[in-house]
Each structure stands twice: as C-alpha cells, then as structure tokens.
Short mmCIF file of C-alpha atoms and ligand atoms in Angstrom, two decimals:
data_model
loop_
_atom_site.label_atom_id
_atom_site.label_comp_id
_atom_site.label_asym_id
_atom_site.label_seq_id
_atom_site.Cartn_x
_atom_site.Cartn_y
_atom_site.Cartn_z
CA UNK A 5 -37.50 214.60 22.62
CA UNK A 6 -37.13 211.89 19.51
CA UNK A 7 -35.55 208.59 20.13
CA UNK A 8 -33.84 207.85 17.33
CA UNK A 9 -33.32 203.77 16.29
CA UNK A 10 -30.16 201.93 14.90
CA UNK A 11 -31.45 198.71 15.18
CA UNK A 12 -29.97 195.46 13.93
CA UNK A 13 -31.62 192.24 13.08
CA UNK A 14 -32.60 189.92 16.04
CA UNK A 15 -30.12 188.10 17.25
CA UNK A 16 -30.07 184.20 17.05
CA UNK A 17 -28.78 183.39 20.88
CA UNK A 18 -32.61 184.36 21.67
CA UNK A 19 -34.22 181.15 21.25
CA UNK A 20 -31.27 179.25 22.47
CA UNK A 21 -31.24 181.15 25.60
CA UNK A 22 -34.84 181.95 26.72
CA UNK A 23 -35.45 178.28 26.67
CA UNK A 24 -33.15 176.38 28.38
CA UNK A 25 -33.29 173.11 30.24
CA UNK A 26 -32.79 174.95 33.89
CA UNK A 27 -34.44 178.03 35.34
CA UNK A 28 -33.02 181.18 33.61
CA UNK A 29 -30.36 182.95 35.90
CA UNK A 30 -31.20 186.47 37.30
CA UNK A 31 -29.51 189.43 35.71
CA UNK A 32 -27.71 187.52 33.01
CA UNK A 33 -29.09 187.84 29.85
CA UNK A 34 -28.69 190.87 27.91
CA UNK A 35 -31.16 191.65 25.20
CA UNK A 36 -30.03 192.68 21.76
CA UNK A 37 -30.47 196.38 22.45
CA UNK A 38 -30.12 199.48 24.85
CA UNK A 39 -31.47 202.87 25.52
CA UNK A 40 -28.74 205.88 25.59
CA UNK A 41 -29.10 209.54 26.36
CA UNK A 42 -26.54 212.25 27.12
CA UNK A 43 -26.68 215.28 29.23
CA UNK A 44 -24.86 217.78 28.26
CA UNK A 45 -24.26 221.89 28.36
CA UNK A 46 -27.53 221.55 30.96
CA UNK A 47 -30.10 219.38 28.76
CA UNK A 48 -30.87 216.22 27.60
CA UNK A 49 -29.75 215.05 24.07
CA UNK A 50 -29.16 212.30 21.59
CA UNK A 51 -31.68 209.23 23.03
CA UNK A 52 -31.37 206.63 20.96
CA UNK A 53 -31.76 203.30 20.92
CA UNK A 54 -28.70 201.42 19.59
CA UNK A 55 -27.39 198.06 19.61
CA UNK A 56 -26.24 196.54 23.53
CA UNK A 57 -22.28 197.34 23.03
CA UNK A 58 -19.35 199.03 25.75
CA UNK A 59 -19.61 202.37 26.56
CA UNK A 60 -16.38 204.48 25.74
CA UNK A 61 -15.45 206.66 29.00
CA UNK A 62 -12.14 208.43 30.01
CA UNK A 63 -9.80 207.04 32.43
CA UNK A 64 -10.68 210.29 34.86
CA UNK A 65 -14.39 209.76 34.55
CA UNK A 66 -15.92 211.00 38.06
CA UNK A 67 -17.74 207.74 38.15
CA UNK A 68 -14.77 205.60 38.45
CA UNK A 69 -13.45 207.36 41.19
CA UNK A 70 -16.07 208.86 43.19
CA UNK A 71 -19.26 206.73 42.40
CA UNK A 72 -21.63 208.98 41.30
CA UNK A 73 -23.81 207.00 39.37
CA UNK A 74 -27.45 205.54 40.84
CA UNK A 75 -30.08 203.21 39.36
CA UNK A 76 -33.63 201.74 39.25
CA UNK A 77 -34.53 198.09 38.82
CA UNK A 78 -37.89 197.04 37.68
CA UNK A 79 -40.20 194.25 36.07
CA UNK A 80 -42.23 193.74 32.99
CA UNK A 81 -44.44 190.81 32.52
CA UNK A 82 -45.99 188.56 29.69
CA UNK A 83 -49.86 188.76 30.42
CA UNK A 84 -52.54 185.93 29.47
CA UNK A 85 -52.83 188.25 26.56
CA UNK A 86 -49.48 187.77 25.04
CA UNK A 87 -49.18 191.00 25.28
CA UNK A 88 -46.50 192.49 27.79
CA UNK A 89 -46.63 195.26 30.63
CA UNK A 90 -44.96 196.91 32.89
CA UNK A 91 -45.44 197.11 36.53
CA UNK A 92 -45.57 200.36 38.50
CA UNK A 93 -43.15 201.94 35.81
CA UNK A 94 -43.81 205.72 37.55
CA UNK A 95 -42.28 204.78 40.59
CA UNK A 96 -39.52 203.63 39.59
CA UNK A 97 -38.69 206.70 37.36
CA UNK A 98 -39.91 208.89 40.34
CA UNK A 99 -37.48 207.16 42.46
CA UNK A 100 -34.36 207.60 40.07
CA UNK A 101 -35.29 211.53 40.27
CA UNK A 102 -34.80 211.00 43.73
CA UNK A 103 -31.84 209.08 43.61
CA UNK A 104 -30.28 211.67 41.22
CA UNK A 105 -31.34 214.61 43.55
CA UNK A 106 -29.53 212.91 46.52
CA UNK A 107 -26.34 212.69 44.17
CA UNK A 108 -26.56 215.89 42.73
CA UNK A 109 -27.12 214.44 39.47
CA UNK A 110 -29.86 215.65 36.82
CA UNK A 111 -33.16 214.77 36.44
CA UNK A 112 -34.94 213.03 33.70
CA UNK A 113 -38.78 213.54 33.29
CA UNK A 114 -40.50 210.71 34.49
CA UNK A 115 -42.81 210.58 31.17
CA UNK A 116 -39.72 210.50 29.04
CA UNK A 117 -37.93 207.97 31.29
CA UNK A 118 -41.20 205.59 30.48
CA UNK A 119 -41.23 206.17 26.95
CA UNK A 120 -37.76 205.03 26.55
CA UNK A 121 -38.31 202.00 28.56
CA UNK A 122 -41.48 201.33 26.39
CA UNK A 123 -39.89 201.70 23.56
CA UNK A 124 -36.68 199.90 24.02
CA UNK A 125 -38.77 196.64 25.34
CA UNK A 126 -41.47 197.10 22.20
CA UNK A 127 -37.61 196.81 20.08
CA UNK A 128 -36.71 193.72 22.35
CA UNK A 129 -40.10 192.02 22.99
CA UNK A 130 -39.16 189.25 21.17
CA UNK A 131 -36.60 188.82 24.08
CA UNK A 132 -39.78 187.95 26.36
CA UNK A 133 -38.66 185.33 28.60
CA UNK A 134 -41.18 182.69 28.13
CA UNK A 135 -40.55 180.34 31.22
CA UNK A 136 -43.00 179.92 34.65
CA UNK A 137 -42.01 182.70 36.76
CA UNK A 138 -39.86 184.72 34.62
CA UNK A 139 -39.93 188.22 34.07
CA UNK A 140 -38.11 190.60 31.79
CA UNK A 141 -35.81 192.65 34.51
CA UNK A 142 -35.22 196.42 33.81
CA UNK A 143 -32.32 198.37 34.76
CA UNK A 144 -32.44 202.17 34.35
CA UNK A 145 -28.95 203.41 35.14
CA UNK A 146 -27.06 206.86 34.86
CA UNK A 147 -23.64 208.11 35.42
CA UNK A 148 -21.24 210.70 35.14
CA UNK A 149 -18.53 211.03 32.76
CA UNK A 150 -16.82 214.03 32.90
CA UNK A 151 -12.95 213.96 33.29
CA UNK A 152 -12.26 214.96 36.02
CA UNK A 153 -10.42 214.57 39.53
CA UNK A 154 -11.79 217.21 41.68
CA UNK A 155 -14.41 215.88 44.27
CA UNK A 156 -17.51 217.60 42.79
CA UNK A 157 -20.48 216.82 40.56
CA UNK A 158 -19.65 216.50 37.33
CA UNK A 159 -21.70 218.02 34.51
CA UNK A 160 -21.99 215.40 31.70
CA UNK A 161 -24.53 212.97 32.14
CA UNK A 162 -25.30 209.30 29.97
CA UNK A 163 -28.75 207.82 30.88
CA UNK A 164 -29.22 204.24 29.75
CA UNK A 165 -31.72 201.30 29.94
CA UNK A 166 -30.91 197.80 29.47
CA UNK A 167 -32.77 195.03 29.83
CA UNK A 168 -32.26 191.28 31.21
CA UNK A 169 -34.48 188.40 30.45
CA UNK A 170 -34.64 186.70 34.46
CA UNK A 171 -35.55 183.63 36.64
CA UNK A 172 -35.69 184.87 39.87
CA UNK A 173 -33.23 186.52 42.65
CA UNK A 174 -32.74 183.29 44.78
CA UNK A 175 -32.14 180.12 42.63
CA UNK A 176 -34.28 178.48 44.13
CA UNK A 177 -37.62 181.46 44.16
CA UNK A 178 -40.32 181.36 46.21
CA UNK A 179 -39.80 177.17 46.77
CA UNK A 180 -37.38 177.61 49.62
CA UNK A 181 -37.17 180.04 52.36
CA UNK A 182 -33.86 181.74 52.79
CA UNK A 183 -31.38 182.85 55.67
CA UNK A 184 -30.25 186.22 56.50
CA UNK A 185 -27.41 186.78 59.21
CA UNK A 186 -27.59 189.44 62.49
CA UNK A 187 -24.35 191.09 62.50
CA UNK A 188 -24.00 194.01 64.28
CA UNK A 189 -20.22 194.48 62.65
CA UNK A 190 -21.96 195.78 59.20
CA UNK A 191 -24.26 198.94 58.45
CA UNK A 192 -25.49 199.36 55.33
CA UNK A 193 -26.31 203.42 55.26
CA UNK A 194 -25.45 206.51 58.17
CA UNK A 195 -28.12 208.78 59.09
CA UNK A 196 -27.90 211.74 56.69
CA UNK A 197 -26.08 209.24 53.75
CA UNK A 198 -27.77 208.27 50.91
CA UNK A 199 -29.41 204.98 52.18
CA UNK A 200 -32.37 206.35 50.58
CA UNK A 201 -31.64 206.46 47.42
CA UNK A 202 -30.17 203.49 45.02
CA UNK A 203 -26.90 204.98 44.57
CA UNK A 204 -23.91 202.72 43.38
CA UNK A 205 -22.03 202.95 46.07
CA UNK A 206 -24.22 201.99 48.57
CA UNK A 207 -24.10 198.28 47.08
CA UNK A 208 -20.19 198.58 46.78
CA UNK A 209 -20.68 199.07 50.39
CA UNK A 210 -22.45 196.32 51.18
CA UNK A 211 -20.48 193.54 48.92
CA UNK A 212 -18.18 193.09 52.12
CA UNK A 213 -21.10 192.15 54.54
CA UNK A 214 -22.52 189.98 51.40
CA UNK A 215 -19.29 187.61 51.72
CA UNK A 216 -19.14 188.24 55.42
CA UNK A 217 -23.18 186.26 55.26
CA UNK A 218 -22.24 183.69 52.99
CA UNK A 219 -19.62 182.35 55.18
CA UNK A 220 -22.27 181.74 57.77
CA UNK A 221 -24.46 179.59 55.22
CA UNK A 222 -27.12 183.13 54.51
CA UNK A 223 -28.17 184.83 51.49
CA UNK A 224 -27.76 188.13 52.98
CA UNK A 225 -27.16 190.12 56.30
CA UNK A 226 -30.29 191.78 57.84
CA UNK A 227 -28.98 195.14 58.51
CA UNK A 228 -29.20 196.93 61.78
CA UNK A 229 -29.24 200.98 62.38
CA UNK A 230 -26.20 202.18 63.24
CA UNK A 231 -27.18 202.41 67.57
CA UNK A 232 -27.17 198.35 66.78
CA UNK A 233 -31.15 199.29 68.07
CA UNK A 234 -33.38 198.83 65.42
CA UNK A 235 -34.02 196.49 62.54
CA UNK A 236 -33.37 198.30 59.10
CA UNK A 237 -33.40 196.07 55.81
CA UNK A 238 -31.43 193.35 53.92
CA UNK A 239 -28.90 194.19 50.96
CA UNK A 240 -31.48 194.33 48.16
CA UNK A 241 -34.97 193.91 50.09
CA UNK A 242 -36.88 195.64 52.91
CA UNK A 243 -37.28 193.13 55.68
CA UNK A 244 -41.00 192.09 56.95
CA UNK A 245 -42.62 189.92 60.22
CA UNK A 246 -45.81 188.98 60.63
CA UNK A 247 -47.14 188.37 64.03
CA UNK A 248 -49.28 185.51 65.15
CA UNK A 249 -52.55 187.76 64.85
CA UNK A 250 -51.78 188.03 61.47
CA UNK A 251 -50.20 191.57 61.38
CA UNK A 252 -47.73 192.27 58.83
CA UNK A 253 -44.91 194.65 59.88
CA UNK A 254 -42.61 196.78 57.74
CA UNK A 255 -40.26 199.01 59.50
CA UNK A 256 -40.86 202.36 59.24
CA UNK A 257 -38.81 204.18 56.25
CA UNK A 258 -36.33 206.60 56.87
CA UNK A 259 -33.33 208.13 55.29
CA UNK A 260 -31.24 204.89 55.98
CA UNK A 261 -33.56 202.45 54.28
CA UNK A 262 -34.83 202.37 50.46
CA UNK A 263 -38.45 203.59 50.32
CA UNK A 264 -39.27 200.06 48.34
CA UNK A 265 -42.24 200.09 45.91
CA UNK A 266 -42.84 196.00 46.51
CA UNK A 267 -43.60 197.28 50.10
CA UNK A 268 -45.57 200.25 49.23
CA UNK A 269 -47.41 197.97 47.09
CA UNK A 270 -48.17 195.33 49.98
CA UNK A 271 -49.09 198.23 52.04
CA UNK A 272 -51.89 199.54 49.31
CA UNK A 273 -53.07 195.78 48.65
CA UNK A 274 -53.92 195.25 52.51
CA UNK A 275 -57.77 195.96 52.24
CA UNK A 276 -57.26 193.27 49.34
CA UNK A 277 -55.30 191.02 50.79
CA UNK A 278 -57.68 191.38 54.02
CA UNK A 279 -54.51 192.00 56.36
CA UNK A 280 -53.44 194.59 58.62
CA UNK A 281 -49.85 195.80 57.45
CA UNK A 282 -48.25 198.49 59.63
CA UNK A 283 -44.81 200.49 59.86
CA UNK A 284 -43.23 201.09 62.84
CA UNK A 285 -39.82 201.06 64.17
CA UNK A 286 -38.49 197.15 65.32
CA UNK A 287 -35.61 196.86 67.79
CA UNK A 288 -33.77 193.91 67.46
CA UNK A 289 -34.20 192.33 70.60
CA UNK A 290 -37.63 192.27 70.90
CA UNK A 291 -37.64 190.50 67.16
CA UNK A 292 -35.23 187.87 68.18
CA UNK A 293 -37.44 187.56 71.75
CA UNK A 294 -40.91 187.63 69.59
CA UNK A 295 -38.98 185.02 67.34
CA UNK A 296 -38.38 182.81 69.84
CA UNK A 297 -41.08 182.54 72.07
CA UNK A 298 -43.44 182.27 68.37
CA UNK A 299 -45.09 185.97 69.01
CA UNK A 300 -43.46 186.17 65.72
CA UNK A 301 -44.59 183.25 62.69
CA UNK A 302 -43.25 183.95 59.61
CA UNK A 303 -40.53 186.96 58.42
CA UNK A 304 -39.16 187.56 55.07
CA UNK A 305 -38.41 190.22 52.30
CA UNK A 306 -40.00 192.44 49.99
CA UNK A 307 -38.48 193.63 46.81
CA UNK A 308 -38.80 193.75 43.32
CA UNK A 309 -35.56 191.42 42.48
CA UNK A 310 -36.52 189.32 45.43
CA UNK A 311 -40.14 189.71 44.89
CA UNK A 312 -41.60 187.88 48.57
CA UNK A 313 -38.96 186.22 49.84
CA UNK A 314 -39.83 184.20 53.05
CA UNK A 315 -37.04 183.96 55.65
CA UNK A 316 -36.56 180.55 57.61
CA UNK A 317 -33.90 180.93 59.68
CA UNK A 318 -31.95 183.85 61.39
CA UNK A 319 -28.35 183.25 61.99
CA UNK A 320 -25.64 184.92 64.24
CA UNK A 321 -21.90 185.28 64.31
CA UNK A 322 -21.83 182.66 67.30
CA UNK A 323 -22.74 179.93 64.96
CA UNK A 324 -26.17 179.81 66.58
CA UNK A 325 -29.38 180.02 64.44
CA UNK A 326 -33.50 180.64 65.48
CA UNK A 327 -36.17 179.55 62.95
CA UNK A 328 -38.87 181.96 62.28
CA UNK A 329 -42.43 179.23 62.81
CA UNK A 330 -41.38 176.10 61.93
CA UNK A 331 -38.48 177.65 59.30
CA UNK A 332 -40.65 177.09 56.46
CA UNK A 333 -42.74 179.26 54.32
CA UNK A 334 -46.12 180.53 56.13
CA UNK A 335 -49.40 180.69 54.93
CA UNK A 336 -49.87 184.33 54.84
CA UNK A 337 -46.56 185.04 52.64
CA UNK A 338 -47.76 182.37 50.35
CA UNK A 339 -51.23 184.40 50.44
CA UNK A 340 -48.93 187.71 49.42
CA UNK A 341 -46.73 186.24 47.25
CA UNK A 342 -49.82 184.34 44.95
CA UNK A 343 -51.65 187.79 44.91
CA UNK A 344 -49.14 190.02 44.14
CA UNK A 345 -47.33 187.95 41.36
CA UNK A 346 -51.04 187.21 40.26
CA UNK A 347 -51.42 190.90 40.10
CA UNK A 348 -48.12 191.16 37.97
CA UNK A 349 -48.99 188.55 35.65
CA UNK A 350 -52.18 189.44 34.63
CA UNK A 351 -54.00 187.07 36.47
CA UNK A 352 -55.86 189.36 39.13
CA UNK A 353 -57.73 192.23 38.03
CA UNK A 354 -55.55 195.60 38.28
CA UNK A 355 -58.20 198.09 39.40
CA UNK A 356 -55.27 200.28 40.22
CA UNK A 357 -53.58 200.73 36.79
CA UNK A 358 -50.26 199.28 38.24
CA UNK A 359 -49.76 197.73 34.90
CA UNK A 360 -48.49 199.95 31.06
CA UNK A 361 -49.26 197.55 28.31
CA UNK A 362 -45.82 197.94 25.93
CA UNK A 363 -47.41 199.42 22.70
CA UNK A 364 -46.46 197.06 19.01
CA UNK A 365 -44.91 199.88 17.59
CA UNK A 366 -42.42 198.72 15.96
CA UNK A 367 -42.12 195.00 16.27
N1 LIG B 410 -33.88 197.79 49.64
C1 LIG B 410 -32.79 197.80 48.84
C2 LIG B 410 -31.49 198.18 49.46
C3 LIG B 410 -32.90 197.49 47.48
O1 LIG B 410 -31.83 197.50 46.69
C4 LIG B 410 -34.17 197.15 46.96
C5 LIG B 410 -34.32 196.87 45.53
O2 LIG B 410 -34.64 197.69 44.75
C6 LIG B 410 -35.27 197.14 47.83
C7 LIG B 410 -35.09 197.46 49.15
C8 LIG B 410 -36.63 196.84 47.30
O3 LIG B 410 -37.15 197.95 46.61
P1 LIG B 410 -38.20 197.74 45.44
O4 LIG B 410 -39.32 197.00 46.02
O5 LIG B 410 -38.57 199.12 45.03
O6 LIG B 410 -37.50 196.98 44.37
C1 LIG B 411 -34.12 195.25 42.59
O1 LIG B 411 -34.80 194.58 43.37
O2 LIG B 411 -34.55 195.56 41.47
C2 LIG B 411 -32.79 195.71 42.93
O3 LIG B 411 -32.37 196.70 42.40
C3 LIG B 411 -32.02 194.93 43.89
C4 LIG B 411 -30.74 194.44 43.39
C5 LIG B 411 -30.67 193.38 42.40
C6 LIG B 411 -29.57 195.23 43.69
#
C-alpha cells in the first residue's frame, strides 16, 4: 500500500520547544505530523500522512464505551552520525498484532507498520529532540470507530502513529532512584484478561492504584498476582532484583504481565553484559525477606518509557518503608543502564541489528 503525504511547512514552535532551559517533559510534545490508516469492508485503506489535527468520531463509537483500542510505545534515537534510528521497531509492531489479536481487532503487517513509522519520522526528523538523554517517543495506536452500542467487535478500524519529542519517564531519569508501593488492595490484570497485551483499558485500570501510590510518596505500585503470592510488574515497567551474587531476576512472563522488549533485550545482552539474568516466579515474601536481610542489593524497572529505572525504596500501606542496598542506585544497574542506552545511541556496536536507520527520503 501507498502512503500518500499532505504535508505542511515546518512549524516554528520546533526550535522554541526542543531547546528549552529544563529537561524536555515526557509525552508532551507533538510533532507537526501523524500517520492515519482506516480499516474498512475487511482491508486496510487510505494511509496517509497528514498534518497532527482531532480525529472526528461518533458519539456511539465502540471505543468510547467499551475500550477497544490498544497501543505500542517505542524509541528512536539521534546517532553520532546525525543520522536517526529506530530501536527494535519489529517488536513493537509484532506486539501490536498481538495486542490486536487479544482484542479481536485487525492486524496490520508488521513491514507496513515500519514503513509508516519510517516514513512519518523521515517527515518529522527535523523534530529530533536534540538534548542529553532525549529520545523521539513513538506511539502506534489503533481503535475502533464503528457506531455502535452492542458489546461486540466492531468492524471499522483507524491506525495511527504520532510522535513525541521526550526527556525521560521520571523527571528526574536515571539520577535518582524511585519508590514503588506493595499494596495488595490493587491488581493490575486477572488470569485469562488481557494483561498481556497493551490494551487501553488495562491503564484505565490502573490510574486508581497510580493515585492510590502517590499518596504514599511512590511513583508507582508494584503489582502483585491476584493469590497476593507472587511479584508481577509495575504500571508501565516489568519489575527486576538482582541478588548479591550478581544475578539479575525478571519474573517469569505470563498472561498477566506485558512480555516487555527492554527485558527481552537485557535478557539477550547477558553474555554482553557478562551477567546471569534469569526468569522465574518471585513471591513476595521472600523479596521483602531477601530485601531485608541484603540477599537482595539493588531492584528496579525495565521498560522502554522508563528505560532502567533503579528502585530505592519499597513502601507499604502501614507507612513503613525497606530500602533495597543502601536505597541508592547499584553498580550493576548503572552497568545496564550505560550499555543499553549506549547501545540505543549509537555508541556501542549493534552486532544484532536492533537499530533501522530512518531513510532521507523526503526531508
Ligand atoms: N509493562 C507494562 C505494563 C508496560 O506498559 C510497559 C511499557 O511498554 C512495559 C512493561 C515495558 O515494556 P517495553 O519494554 O516493551 O516497553
Ligand atoms: C512505554 O514504555 O512505552 C509505555 O508504553 C509505558 C507507558 C508510558 C504507558
């Protein structure tokens, strides 16, 4: 399929806003285009690229009332070469297929998924975010729109990319190390849900636990399974430990908790990294023992918003709190988080080809 372009002429907030005083927020910025595609009478039609502007949907759109919509998120980054790529682009189109199979949604081919987000970032390069650590952020999205009140999948599609010039998930990055809260009063997916796949709903879901953490001074709550038994992930990262051998653990993924490529990554950079990462299912109170008696040195998250996220402290709903090590960031997620963003930015070999250089096509 052809992707037609209506583009108009850059806009002028760019250079105001990819170069302000303060790190750039995450998510924000919009760039000055999109990428649109409709499915319709059972096939894809009409991708374009157009200028970023509202979508017009009815009232009765299945969407708005039953949340059938899912997404990706991704990265691309500037390399040494000025030139920019994106990172591990195949999973995340592989991933939305799997999303949209778990909502009964339709597929998009994973080529044709790429080429649109090539080509709508080749339109927008000049959008590059140019500051230390920032990234341009890629959101693949798609919903349904079909009018329509009956509880069933709906049978018009749109498919659209946009793009956000970022600074990183926390405010503060990789500098400090953040908090996540143990509540057992919150689960973010059921057994036989769609925990596995990054549907919409499953964030609505989790907005409630997200002010429910805040209150207790965290970022985000470290979700448990739904026995209360075993450790499952945070709101938008997988959750890892290392243990004072040196072992990194990820818990093992299963339909309640998102198959992340960040940890899939770390778990193919091992030999690399020279460390032994392994999956396996944690219960809780063996963590918080391991934790406490310093079997257990550092924790954090993995993700591609939240890149390596170290995690200081663990708080409860008591008011009580346990530091993972000395509740600062350890040496070996310092060690992961300077390879794999050296990896991203160009500045470690890819022997893997991780990275898609953005073709100048038309910029
Ligand atoms: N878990 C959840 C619930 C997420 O939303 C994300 C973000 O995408 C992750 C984990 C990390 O996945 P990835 O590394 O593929 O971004
Ligand atoms: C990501 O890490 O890309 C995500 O999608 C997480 C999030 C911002 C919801």
């Amino acid at each position: 399929m052809e992707i037609k372009l209506n583009l108009k002429k850059p806009d002028e907030r760019i250079k105001s806003q990819l170069t302000p005083k303060d790190k750039l927020p995450f998510g924000k910025l919009r760039t000055d285009h999109m990428f649109v595609c409709d499915y319709t009478d059972g096939s894809w039609n009409n991708a374009s690229i157009i200028p970023y502007s509202d979508f017009s949907i009815p009232p009765g759109a299945i969407v708005l009332h039953y949340a059938q919509a899912i997404f990706e998120g991704a990265k691309a980054f500037m390399h040494p070469d000025n030139e920019i790529y994106t990172f591990r682009i195949d999973k995340n189109a592989e991933r939305m297929n799997i999303s949209a199979d778990c909502l009964c949604m339709p597929e998009m081919p994973v080529d044709f998924q790429i080429k649109a987000i090539h080509t709508l970032i080749d339109v927008d390069r000049l959008w590059f975010p140019i500051q230390e650590g920032a990234s341009l952020y890629i959101r693949p999205f798609m919903f349904s729109f079909d009018d329509s009140l009956g509880v069933h999948p709906g049978s018009k599609y749109k498919y659209a990319v946009i793009l956000s010039p970022s600074g990183p998930y926390y405010p503060d990055g990789f500098s400090k190390p953040i908090k996540l809260l143990i509540t057992k009063k919150f689960h973010r997916a059921t057994p036989g849900g769609t925990g596995y796949a990054k549907a919409a709903g499953n964030y609505a879901a989790s907005l409630k636990a997200g002010e429910f953490a805040k209150k207790f001074g965290a970022n985000q709550v470290l979700y448990l399974d739904t026995t209360n038994t075993y450790i499952e992930e945070a709101g938008a990262m997988n959750h890892y430990h290392i243990t004072s051998d040196g072992t990194v653990v990820i818990p093992e993924f299963t339909d309640t908790i998102l198959k992340s490529i960040t940890s899939q990554s770390i778990i193919e950079l091992a030999g690399d990294l020279g460390l032994n990462v392994v999956q396996k299912r944690i219960k809780i109170d063996e963590f918080i023992e391991d934790v406490k008696s310093g079997k257990i040195v550092e924790a954090g998250g993995f993700g591609t918003a939240a890149v390596i996220s170290p995690v200081g402290t663990y708080v409860f709903e008591d008011g009580s709190s346990i530091d993972v090590g000395n509740g600062q960031i350890g040496p070996i997620s310092k060690k992961i988080y300077e390879y794999y963003t050296g990896l991203q930015y160009g500045k470690i070999k890819d022997s893997r080809g991780w990275l898609k250089k953005v073709e100048k096509m038309h910029v």
